[in-house]
Structures are given as C-alpha cells and as structure tokens.
Coordinates of C-alpha atoms in Angstrom, one line a residue:
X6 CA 122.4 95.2 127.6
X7 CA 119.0 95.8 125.7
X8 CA 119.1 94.6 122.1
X9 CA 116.2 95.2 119.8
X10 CA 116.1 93.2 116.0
X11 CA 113.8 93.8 113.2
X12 CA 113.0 91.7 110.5
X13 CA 109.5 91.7 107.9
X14 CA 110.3 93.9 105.7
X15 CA 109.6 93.5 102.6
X16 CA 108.3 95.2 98.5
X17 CA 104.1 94.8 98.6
X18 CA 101.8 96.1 96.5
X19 CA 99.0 98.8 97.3
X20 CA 96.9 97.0 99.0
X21 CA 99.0 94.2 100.8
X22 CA 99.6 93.5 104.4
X23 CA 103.0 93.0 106.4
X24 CA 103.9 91.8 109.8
X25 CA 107.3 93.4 111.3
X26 CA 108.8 91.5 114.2
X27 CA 111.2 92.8 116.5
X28 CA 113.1 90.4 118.8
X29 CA 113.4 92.4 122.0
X30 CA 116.3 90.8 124.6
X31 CA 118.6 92.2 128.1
X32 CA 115.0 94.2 129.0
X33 CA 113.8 92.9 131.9
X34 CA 111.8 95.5 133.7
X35 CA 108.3 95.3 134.3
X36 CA 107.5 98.8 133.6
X37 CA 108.5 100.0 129.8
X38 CA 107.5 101.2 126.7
X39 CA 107.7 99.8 123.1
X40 CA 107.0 101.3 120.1
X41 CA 107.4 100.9 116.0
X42 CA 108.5 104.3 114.3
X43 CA 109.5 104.5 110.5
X44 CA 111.4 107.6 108.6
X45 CA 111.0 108.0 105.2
X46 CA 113.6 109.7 102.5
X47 CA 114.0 113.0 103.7
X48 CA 111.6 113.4 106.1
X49 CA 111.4 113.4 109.7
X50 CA 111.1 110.0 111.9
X51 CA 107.7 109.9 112.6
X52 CA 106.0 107.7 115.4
X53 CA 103.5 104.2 114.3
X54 CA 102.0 102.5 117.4
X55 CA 103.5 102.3 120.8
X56 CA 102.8 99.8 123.7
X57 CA 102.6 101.0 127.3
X58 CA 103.5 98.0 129.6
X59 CA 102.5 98.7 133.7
X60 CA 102.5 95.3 135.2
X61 CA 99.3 93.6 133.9
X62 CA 98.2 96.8 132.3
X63 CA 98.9 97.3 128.5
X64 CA 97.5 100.2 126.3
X65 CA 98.9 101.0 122.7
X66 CA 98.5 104.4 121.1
X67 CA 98.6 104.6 117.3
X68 CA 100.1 108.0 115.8
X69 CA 100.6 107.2 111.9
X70 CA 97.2 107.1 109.3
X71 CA 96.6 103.1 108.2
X72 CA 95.4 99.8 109.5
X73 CA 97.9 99.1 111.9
X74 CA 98.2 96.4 115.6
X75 CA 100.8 96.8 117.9
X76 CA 101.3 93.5 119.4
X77 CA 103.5 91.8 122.3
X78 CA 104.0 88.2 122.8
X79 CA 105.7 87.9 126.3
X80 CA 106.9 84.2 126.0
X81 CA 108.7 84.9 122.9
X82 CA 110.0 88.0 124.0
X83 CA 108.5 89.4 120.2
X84 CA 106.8 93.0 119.2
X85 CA 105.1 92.8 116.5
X86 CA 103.5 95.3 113.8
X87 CA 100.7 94.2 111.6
X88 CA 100.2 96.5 108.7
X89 CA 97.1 96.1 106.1
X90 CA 95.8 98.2 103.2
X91 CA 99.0 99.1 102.7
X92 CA 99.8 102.6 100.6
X93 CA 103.1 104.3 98.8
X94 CA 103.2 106.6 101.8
X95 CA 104.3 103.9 103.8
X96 CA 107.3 103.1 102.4
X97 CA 109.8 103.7 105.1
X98 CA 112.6 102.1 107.0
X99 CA 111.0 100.9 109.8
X100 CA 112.3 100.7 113.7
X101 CA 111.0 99.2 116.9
X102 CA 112.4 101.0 120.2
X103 CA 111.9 100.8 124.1
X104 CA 112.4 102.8 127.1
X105 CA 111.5 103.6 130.2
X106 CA 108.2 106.2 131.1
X107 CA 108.2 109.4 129.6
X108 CA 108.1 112.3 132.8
X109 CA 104.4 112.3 131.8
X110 CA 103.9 108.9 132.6
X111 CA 103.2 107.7 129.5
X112 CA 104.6 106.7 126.1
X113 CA 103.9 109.5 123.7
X114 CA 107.2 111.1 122.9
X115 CA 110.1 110.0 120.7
X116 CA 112.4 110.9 124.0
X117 CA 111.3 108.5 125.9
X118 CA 113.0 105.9 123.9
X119 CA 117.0 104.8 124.2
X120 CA 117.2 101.2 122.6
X121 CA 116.8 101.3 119.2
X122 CA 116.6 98.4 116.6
X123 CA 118.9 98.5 113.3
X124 CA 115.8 99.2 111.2
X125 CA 113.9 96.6 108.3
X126 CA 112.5 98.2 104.9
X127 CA 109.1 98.5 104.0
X128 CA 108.2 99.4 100.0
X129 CA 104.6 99.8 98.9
X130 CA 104.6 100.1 95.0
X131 CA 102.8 98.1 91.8

C-alpha cells in the first residue's frame, strides 16, 4: 500500500523560503510520477512541480509562478519542495502525490495521480 506524508509547513514572511518533505513508502515501481500540488481557500487545486521518474531518466515540470525545486532523494525514500521568495499567494495547503504515466506518457495532468498525502500548511504573511 503506497503511503505519502507531508511535513514543512509552516507561517513565513514575504520573502522567506520553505522546504516541504514528503515521505513516500509501499511504491516500488521504477516508472512513476511525483508531484507537489497546493489548493488555496476556495479555489481550485492547482499543480507546483512534478517529477517524471523513467529508470535513470528524471525530468520535473514546474506549473505554479515562484522560485520553486522539485527534488527526490532515492535512499531516503524523500520528495522534496524548496520554495524561495515566498508571496501571500502562496498560502495554501500543500500536497505531494504519485502515480503511474499519464496515457500521454508523461506527468502533466492532475489524473494521473492516485496516492495522495494528508496535506501540510503553508502561510506567507508579515
């Protein structure tokens, strides 16, 4: 059974930087996708940065405005988000995710996920 856990967030200031984590367990094939999507108040769930994973092959895609790394550390079994410059519009609860290849092949779409974390808040305000 997959099992996805974030943790990280936290209340920064304009400006500030966070890293997210998500501890990522039971996924053990070596084809996937990962990704970090947030949802604010009222508005739609919106993607961040995905990871496409193809063997030795990794490519990430960014979809939200901001300074922003999608990471993976294989040995920890660990996906990280690195945020910087931080603004208000990035307040949002915040979710990592992973699935299998979308029928294009790639990671684009919000469908191709099925494992989904429990979410960690993220609160940009002075």
């Amino acid at each position: 059974q997959v099992h996805l856990v974030e943790s990280g967030g936290a209340s920064v200031q304009p400006g500030g930087s966070l890293r997210l984590s998500c501890s990522v367990t039971g996924f053990t094939d070596d084809k996937y996708c990962l990704g970090w999507f947030r949802r604010a108040p009222e508005r739609e769930r919106e993607g961040v940065g995905v990871l496409r994973v193809d063997g030795r092959n990794l490519r990430t895609r960014y979809f939200a405005r901001g300074s922003v790394i999608v990471s993976l550390d294989k040995s920890k079994n660990t996906l990280f988000l690195q945020m910087r410059d931080l603004k208000p519009e990035d307040s949002a609860m915040y979710y990592c995710a992973a699935g299998g290849f979308g029928s294009s092949g790639e990671c684009d779409e919000q469908s191709d996920y099925v494992y989904w974390g429990q979410g960690t808040q993220v609160t940009v305000s002075s």
